Amino acid sequence: MAVVRLPRLLDPATGGRRVVEAAGDDIGSVIASLLKELPELEVHLFDHRGDLRPHVLCFVDGESTRLTDRGAAVATEVRFLQAVSGG
């Protein structure tokens, strides 16, 4: 079981949930579990190829990743952040 932390900007897609537990044997299955529970997140986090959107940051156990290797070892924490820009 991994803890997935989500930013406030995604509250409309998560119903205000910012912490979700997701099961899985590797990071790919954790994400699949998350998206099964909260399918509205997919368009906010991933593009049509399944890659992270450019403005989305992902940290697995504190290390930044673009999730290109989804077969990586089980994570205890996955944190998504959305980059905000402007002036």
Tab-separated table of N, CA, C and O in Angstrom:
chain	number	residue	atom	x	y	z
A	1	MET	N	0.851	-1.173	0.000
A	1	MET	CA	0.000	0.000	0.000
A	1	MET	C	0.897	1.236	0.000
A	1	MET	O	1.840	1.321	0.774
A	2	ALA	N	0.601	2.167	-0.875
A	2	ALA	CA	1.332	3.427	-0.930
A	2	ALA	C	0.377	4.565	-0.580
A	2	ALA	O	-0.817	4.501	-0.872
A	3	VAL	N	0.923	5.587	0.013
A	3	VAL	CA	0.168	6.803	0.278
A	3	VAL	C	0.421	7.737	-0.898
A	3	VAL	O	1.568	8.011	-1.253
A	4	VAL	N	-0.654	8.216	-1.521
A	4	VAL	CA	-0.548	9.144	-2.646
A	4	VAL	C	-1.053	10.498	-2.161
A	4	VAL	O	-2.165	10.614	-1.649
A	5	ARG	N	-0.206	11.513	-2.305
A	5	ARG	CA	-0.565	12.866	-1.883
A	5	ARG	C	-0.818	13.712	-3.126
A	5	ARG	O	-0.035	13.689	-4.073
A	6	LEU	N	-1.927	14.438	-3.099
A	6	LEU	CA	-2.373	15.210	-4.259
A	6	LEU	C	-2.514	16.683	-3.894
A	6	LEU	O	-2.900	17.009	-2.763
A	7	PRO	N	-2.254	17.580	-4.837
A	7	PRO	CA	-2.339	19.009	-4.539
A	7	PRO	C	-3.781	19.520	-4.483
A	7	PRO	O	-4.696	18.934	-5.066
A	8	ARG	N	-3.950	20.626	-3.813
A	8	ARG	CA	-5.253	21.279	-3.664
A	8	ARG	C	-5.869	21.624	-5.025
A	8	ARG	O	-7.088	21.588	-5.183
A	9	LEU	N	-5.034	21.932	-6.006
A	9	LEU	CA	-5.552	22.278	-7.336
A	9	LEU	C	-6.389	21.163	-7.948
A	9	LEU	O	-7.197	21.405	-8.838
A	10	LEU	N	-6.193	19.941	-7.482
A	10	LEU	CA	-6.942	18.805	-8.028
A	10	LEU	C	-8.188	18.476	-7.214
A	10	LEU	O	-8.870	17.491	-7.500
A	11	ASP	N	-8.518	19.287	-6.223
A	11	ASP	CA	-9.707	19.034	-5.404
A	11	ASP	C	-10.974	18.770	-6.218
A	11	ASP	O	-11.738	17.872	-5.871
A	12	PRO	N	-11.225	19.508	-7.312
A	12	PRO	CA	-12.445	19.219	-8.083
A	12	PRO	C	-12.479	17.794	-8.649
A	12	PRO	O	-13.540	17.196	-8.780
A	13	ALA	N	-11.313	17.236	-8.958
A	13	ALA	CA	-11.255	15.875	-9.514
A	13	ALA	C	-11.207	14.795	-8.434
A	13	ALA	O	-11.454	13.624	-8.718
A	14	THR	N	-10.896	15.195	-7.204
A	14	THR	CA	-10.748	14.208	-6.129
A	14	THR	C	-11.833	14.320	-5.070
A	14	THR	O	-11.814	13.562	-4.102
A	15	GLY	N	-12.741	15.268	-5.242
A	15	GLY	CA	-13.758	15.486	-4.218
A	15	GLY	C	-13.154	16.023	-2.933
A	15	GLY	O	-13.690	15.811	-1.859
A	16	GLY	N	-12.019	16.705	-3.052
A	16	GLY	CA	-11.362	17.284	-1.891
A	16	GLY	C	-10.395	16.351	-1.183
A	16	GLY	O	-9.767	16.727	-0.206
A	17	ARG	N	-10.261	15.143	-1.684
A	17	ARG	CA	-9.317	14.194	-1.059
A	17	ARG	C	-7.896	14.544	-1.484
A	17	ARG	O	-7.613	14.664	-2.667
A	18	ARG	N	-7.028	14.704	-0.537
A	18	ARG	CA	-5.638	15.019	-0.845
A	18	ARG	C	-4.681	13.894	-0.483
A	18	ARG	O	-3.523	13.938	-0.859
A	19	VAL	N	-5.175	12.921	0.259
A	19	VAL	CA	-4.366	11.745	0.606
A	19	VAL	C	-5.195	10.502	0.300
A	19	VAL	O	-6.322	10.378	0.767
A	20	VAL	N	-4.623	9.624	-0.513
A	20	VAL	CA	-5.321	8.405	-0.932
A	20	VAL	C	-4.354	7.233	-0.755
A	20	VAL	O	-3.174	7.349	-1.080
A	21	GLU	N	-4.836	6.124	-0.254
A	21	GLU	CA	-4.025	4.917	-0.209
A	21	GLU	C	-4.305	4.107	-1.470
A	21	GLU	O	-5.463	3.929	-1.855
A	22	ALA	N	-3.235	3.654	-2.112
A	22	ALA	CA	-3.380	2.886	-3.351
A	22	ALA	C	-2.511	1.642	-3.274
A	22	ALA	O	-1.346	1.712	-2.884
A	23	ALA	N	-3.072	0.516	-3.650
A	23	ALA	CA	-2.358	-0.760	-3.591
A	23	ALA	C	-1.581	-0.994	-4.874
A	23	ALA	O	-1.929	-0.464	-5.930
A	24	GLY	N	-0.527	-1.802	-4.775
A	24	GLY	CA	0.200	-2.186	-5.972
A	24	GLY	C	1.544	-2.793	-5.657
A	24	GLY	O	2.133	-2.517	-4.615
A	25	ASP	N	2.028	-3.623	-6.592
A	25	ASP	CA	3.330	-4.263	-6.442
A	25	ASP	C	4.468	-3.394	-6.961
A	25	ASP	O	5.631	-3.654	-6.658
A	26	ASP	N	4.155	-2.424	-7.795
A	26	ASP	CA	5.154	-1.494	-8.314
A	26	ASP	C	4.465	-0.157	-8.566
A	26	ASP	O	3.261	-0.037	-8.403
A	27	ILE	N	5.224	0.840	-8.961
A	27	ILE	CA	4.662	2.185	-9.104
A	27	ILE	C	3.553	2.210	-10.167
A	27	ILE	O	2.557	2.915	-10.018
A	28	GLY	N	3.695	1.419	-11.214
A	28	GLY	CA	2.661	1.359	-12.248
A	28	GLY	C	1.338	0.858	-11.714
A	28	GLY	O	0.275	1.402	-12.028
A	29	SER	N	1.375	-0.181	-10.889
A	29	SER	CA	0.128	-0.709	-10.337
A	29	SER	C	-0.449	0.212	-9.263
A	29	SER	O	-1.660	0.273	-9.088
A	30	VAL	N	0.411	0.955	-8.557
A	30	VAL	CA	-0.081	1.957	-7.601
A	30	VAL	C	-0.854	3.044	-8.354
A	30	VAL	O	-1.950	3.437	-7.963
A	31	ILE	N	-0.300	3.501	-9.470
A	31	ILE	CA	-0.973	4.532	-10.265
A	31	ILE	C	-2.260	3.986	-10.859
A	31	ILE	O	-3.289	4.667	-10.866
A	32	ALA	N	-2.241	2.750	-11.346
A	32	ALA	CA	-3.460	2.139	-11.886
A	32	ALA	C	-4.543	2.062	-10.813
A	32	ALA	O	-5.713	2.357	-11.084
A	33	SER	N	-4.163	1.702	-9.604
A	33	SER	CA	-5.108	1.638	-8.488
A	33	SER	C	-5.671	3.021	-8.166
A	33	SER	O	-6.873	3.184	-7.938
A	34	LEU	N	-4.794	4.024	-8.167
A	34	LEU	CA	-5.229	5.406	-7.918
A	34	LEU	C	-6.236	5.849	-8.967
A	34	LEU	O	-7.293	6.396	-8.637
A	35	LEU	N	-5.936	5.598	-10.235
A	35	LEU	CA	-6.821	6.042	-11.313
A	35	LEU	C	-8.116	5.242	-11.368
A	35	LEU	O	-9.134	5.751	-11.838
A	36	LYS	N	-8.089	4.018	-10.875
A	36	LYS	CA	-9.327	3.242	-10.797
A	36	LYS	C	-10.255	3.859	-9.749
A	36	LYS	O	-11.465	3.937	-9.949
A	37	GLU	N	-9.664	4.313	-8.639
A	37	GLU	CA	-10.455	4.925	-7.576
A	37	GLU	C	-10.879	6.348	-7.924
A	37	GLU	O	-11.981	6.768	-7.589
A	38	LEU	N	-10.001	7.089	-8.606
A	38	LEU	CA	-10.275	8.484	-8.957
A	38	LEU	C	-9.989	8.704	-10.445
A	38	LEU	O	-9.002	9.340	-10.827
A	39	PRO	N	-10.832	8.178	-11.327
A	39	PRO	CA	-10.552	8.233	-12.768
A	39	PRO	C	-10.461	9.646	-13.334
A	39	PRO	O	-9.800	9.864	-14.344
A	40	GLU	N	-11.074	10.615	-12.688
A	40	GLU	CA	-11.025	12.000	-13.173
A	40	GLU	C	-9.610	12.570	-13.139
A	40	GLU	O	-9.306	13.544	-13.824
A	41	LEU	N	-8.734	11.969	-12.353
A	41	LEU	CA	-7.361	12.458	-12.237
A	41	LEU	C	-6.549	12.249	-13.511
A	41	LEU	O	-5.619	13.004	-13.781
A	42	GLU	N	-6.872	11.225	-14.266
A	42	GLU	CA	-6.031	10.850	-15.398
A	42	GLU	C	-5.775	12.011	-16.356
A	42	GLU	O	-4.629	12.267	-16.735
A	43	VAL	N	-6.793	12.752	-16.742
A	43	VAL	CA	-6.598	13.845	-17.703
A	43	VAL	C	-5.807	15.002	-17.105
A	43	VAL	O	-5.207	15.782	-17.847
A	44	HIS	N	-5.786	15.110	-15.796
A	44	HIS	CA	-5.037	16.183	-15.143
A	44	HIS	C	-3.569	15.829	-14.954
A	44	HIS	O	-2.716	16.710	-14.925
A	45	LEU	N	-3.271	14.535	-14.845
A	45	LEU	CA	-1.902	14.102	-14.576
A	45	LEU	C	-1.163	13.596	-15.808
A	45	LEU	O	0.046	13.778	-15.927
A	46	PHE	N	-1.887	12.961	-16.742
A	46	PHE	CA	-1.237	12.286	-17.864
A	46	PHE	C	-1.778	12.770	-19.206
A	46	PHE	O	-2.949	13.110	-19.335
A	47	ASP	N	-0.902	12.739	-20.221
A	47	ASP	CA	-1.331	13.114	-21.568
A	47	ASP	C	-1.897	11.883	-22.289
A	47	ASP	O	-2.014	10.808	-21.700
A	48	HIS	N	-2.213	12.035	-23.583
A	48	HIS	CA	-2.841	10.950	-24.350
A	48	HIS	C	-1.932	9.733	-24.539
A	48	HIS	O	-2.408	8.650	-24.836
A	49	ARG	N	-0.608	9.900	-24.357
A	49	ARG	CA	0.330	8.774	-24.458
A	49	ARG	C	0.549	8.079	-23.114
A	49	ARG	O	1.263	7.091	-23.044
A	50	GLY	N	-0.007	8.652	-22.046
A	50	GLY	CA	0.197	8.084	-20.717
A	50	GLY	C	1.403	8.640	-19.989
A	50	GLY	O	1.759	8.171	-18.916
A	51	ASP	N	2.043	9.669	-20.585
A	51	ASP	CA	3.183	10.330	-19.943
A	51	ASP	C	2.677	11.429	-19.018
A	51	ASP	O	1.613	12.017	-19.265
A	52	LEU	N	3.467	11.731	-17.993
A	52	LEU	CA	3.106	12.854	-17.132
A	52	LEU	C	3.018	14.126	-17.961
A	52	LEU	O	3.846	14.351	-18.852
A	53	ARG	N	2.040	14.942	-17.670
A	53	ARG	CA	1.945	16.233	-18.346
A	53	ARG	C	3.160	17.074	-17.946
A	53	ARG	O	3.690	16.910	-16.847
A	54	PRO	N	3.603	17.974	-18.817
A	54	PRO	CA	4.815	18.755	-18.538
A	54	PRO	C	4.757	19.569	-17.239
A	54	PRO	O	5.784	19.742	-16.584
A	55	HIS	N	3.588	20.026	-16.855
A	55	HIS	CA	3.472	20.855	-15.656
A	55	HIS	C	3.253	20.050	-14.378
A	55	HIS	O	3.126	20.615	-13.306
A	56	VAL	N	3.246	18.721	-14.490
A	56	VAL	CA	3.028	17.866	-13.322
A	56	VAL	C	4.375	17.324	-12.836
A	56	VAL	O	5.162	16.798	-13.614
A	57	LEU	N	4.608	17.480	-11.561
A	57	LEU	CA	5.805	16.932	-10.926
A	57	LEU	C	5.389	15.723	-10.107
A	57	LEU	O	4.314	15.707	-9.516
A	58	CYS	N	6.241	14.717	-10.064
A	58	CYS	CA	5.952	13.518	-9.290
A	58	CYS	C	7.187	13.146	-8.482
A	58	CYS	O	8.304	13.132	-9.013
A	59	PHE	N	6.965	12.852	-7.209
A	59	PHE	CA	8.031	12.423	-6.314
A	59	PHE	C	7.647	11.061	-5.743
A	59	PHE	O	6.551	10.897	-5.224
A	60	VAL	N	8.543	10.109	-5.865
A	60	VAL	CA	8.330	8.781	-5.300
A	60	VAL	C	9.338	8.621	-4.170
A	60	VAL	O	10.548	8.674	-4.402
A	61	ASP	N	8.815	8.495	-2.970
A	61	ASP	CA	9.656	8.423	-1.769
A	61	ASP	C	10.687	9.550	-1.744
A	61	ASP	O	11.865	9.345	-1.439
A	62	GLY	N	10.245	10.751	-2.108
A	62	GLY	CA	11.075	11.947	-2.025
A	62	GLY	C	11.958	12.217	-3.224
A	62	GLY	O	12.609	13.250	-3.288
A	63	GLU	N	12.000	11.304	-4.195
A	63	GLU	CA	12.839	11.501	-5.369
A	63	GLU	C	11.996	11.863	-6.578
A	63	GLU	O	11.014	11.187	-6.882
A	64	SER	N	12.402	12.905	-7.275
A	64	SER	CA	11.694	13.359	-8.461
A	64	SER	C	11.781	12.305	-9.558
A	64	SER	O	12.826	11.689	-9.773
A	65	THR	N	10.677	12.095	-10.253
A	65	THR	CA	10.631	11.110	-11.337
A	65	THR	C	9.637	11.562	-12.399
A	65	THR	O	8.692	12.281	-12.110
A	66	ARG	N	9.854	11.121	-13.609
A	66	ARG	CA	8.897	11.353	-14.696
A	66	ARG	C	8.085	10.082	-14.947
A	66	ARG	O	7.336	9.984	-15.898
A	67	LEU	N	8.253	9.073	-14.095
A	67	LEU	CA	7.508	7.815	-14.159
A	67	LEU	C	7.736	7.053	-15.454
A	67	LEU	O	6.857	6.372	-15.959
A	68	THR	N	8.926	7.146	-16.010
A	68	THR	CA	9.206	6.403	-17.237
A	68	THR	C	9.420	4.919	-16.961
A	68	THR	O	9.183	4.094	-17.817
A	69	ASP	N	9.864	4.580	-15.742
A	69	ASP	CA	10.036	3.178	-15.359
A	69	ASP	C	8.978	2.831	-14.322
A	69	ASP	O	9.197	2.926	-13.132
A	70	ARG	N	7.823	2.422	-14.792
A	70	ARG	CA	6.716	2.139	-13.877
A	70	ARG	C	6.811	0.769	-13.240
A	70	ARG	O	6.011	0.418	-12.408
A	71	GLY	N	7.814	0.004	-13.606
A	71	GLY	CA	8.015	-1.292	-12.991
A	71	GLY	C	8.929	-1.214	-11.776
A	71	GLY	O	9.336	-2.217	-11.231
A	72	ALA	N	9.258	0.015	-11.369
A	72	ALA	CA	10.163	0.212	-10.239
A	72	ALA	C	9.570	-0.372	-8.964
A	72	ALA	O	8.383	-0.672	-8.885
A	73	ALA	N	10.395	-0.505	-7.974
A	73	ALA	CA	9.994	-1.093	-6.694
A	73	ALA	C	8.805	-0.351	-6.079
A	73	ALA	O	8.522	0.794	-6.418
A	74	VAL	N	8.148	-1.026	-5.176
A	74	VAL	CA	6.989	-0.453	-4.493
A	74	VAL	C	7.393	0.812	-3.762
A	74	VAL	O	8.441	0.871	-3.120
A	75	ALA	N	6.559	1.810	-3.869
A	75	ALA	CA	6.784	3.080	-3.187
A	75	ALA	C	5.922	3.133	-1.937
A	75	ALA	O	4.839	2.567	-1.898
A	76	THR	N	6.402	3.819	-0.931
A	76	THR	CA	5.581	4.034	0.256
A	76	THR	C	4.849	5.358	0.175
A	76	THR	O	3.807	5.525	0.787
A	77	GLU	N	5.401	6.303	-0.618
A	77	GLU	CA	4.721	7.583	-0.806
A	77	GLU	C	4.928	8.083	-2.233
A	77	GLU	O	6.035	8.065	-2.753
A	78	VAL	N	3.838	8.510	-2.844
A	78	VAL	CA	3.880	9.142	-4.157
A	78	VAL	C	3.225	10.504	-3.987
A	78	VAL	O	2.131	10.606	-3.457
A	79	ARG	N	3.915	11.543	-4.425
A	79	ARG	CA	3.385	12.905	-4.274
A	79	ARG	C	3.353	13.565	-5.646
A	79	ARG	O	4.344	13.598	-6.363
A	80	PHE	N	2.172	14.044	-6.017
A	80	PHE	CA	2.022	14.796	-7.262
A	80	PHE	C	1.907	16.277	-6.923
A	80	PHE	O	1.210	16.650	-5.966
A	81	LEU	N	2.583	17.096	-7.708
A	81	LEU	CA	2.484	18.545	-7.582
A	81	LEU	C	2.253	19.111	-8.968
A	81	LEU	O	2.731	18.560	-9.965
A	82	GLN	N	1.522	20.205	-9.035
A	82	GLN	CA	1.329	20.882	-10.305
A	82	GLN	C	2.103	22.180	-10.268
A	82	GLN	O	1.909	22.998	-9.360
A	83	ALA	N	3.009	22.338	-11.239
A	83	ALA	CA	3.784	23.567	-11.319
A	83	ALA	C	2.843	24.721	-11.648
A	83	ALA	O	1.941	24.591	-12.472
A	84	VAL	N	3.059	25.832	-10.991
A	84	VAL	CA	2.257	27.027	-11.221
A	84	VAL	C	3.218	28.118	-11.682
A	84	VAL	O	4.267	28.320	-11.077
A	85	SER	N	2.848	28.806	-12.752
A	85	SER	CA	3.710	29.875	-13.248
A	85	SER	C	2.896	31.134	-13.448
A	85	SER	O	1.677	31.119	-13.388
A	86	GLY	N	3.574	32.168	-13.687
A	86	GLY	CA	2.911	33.444	-13.907
A	86	GLY	C	3.657	34.546	-13.179
A	86	GLY	O	4.653	34.314	-12.516
A	87	GLY	N	3.138	35.716	-13.292
A	87	GLY	CA	3.893	36.819	-12.685
A	87	GLY	C	3.083	37.769	-11.932
A	87	GLY	O	2.136	37.749	-11.337
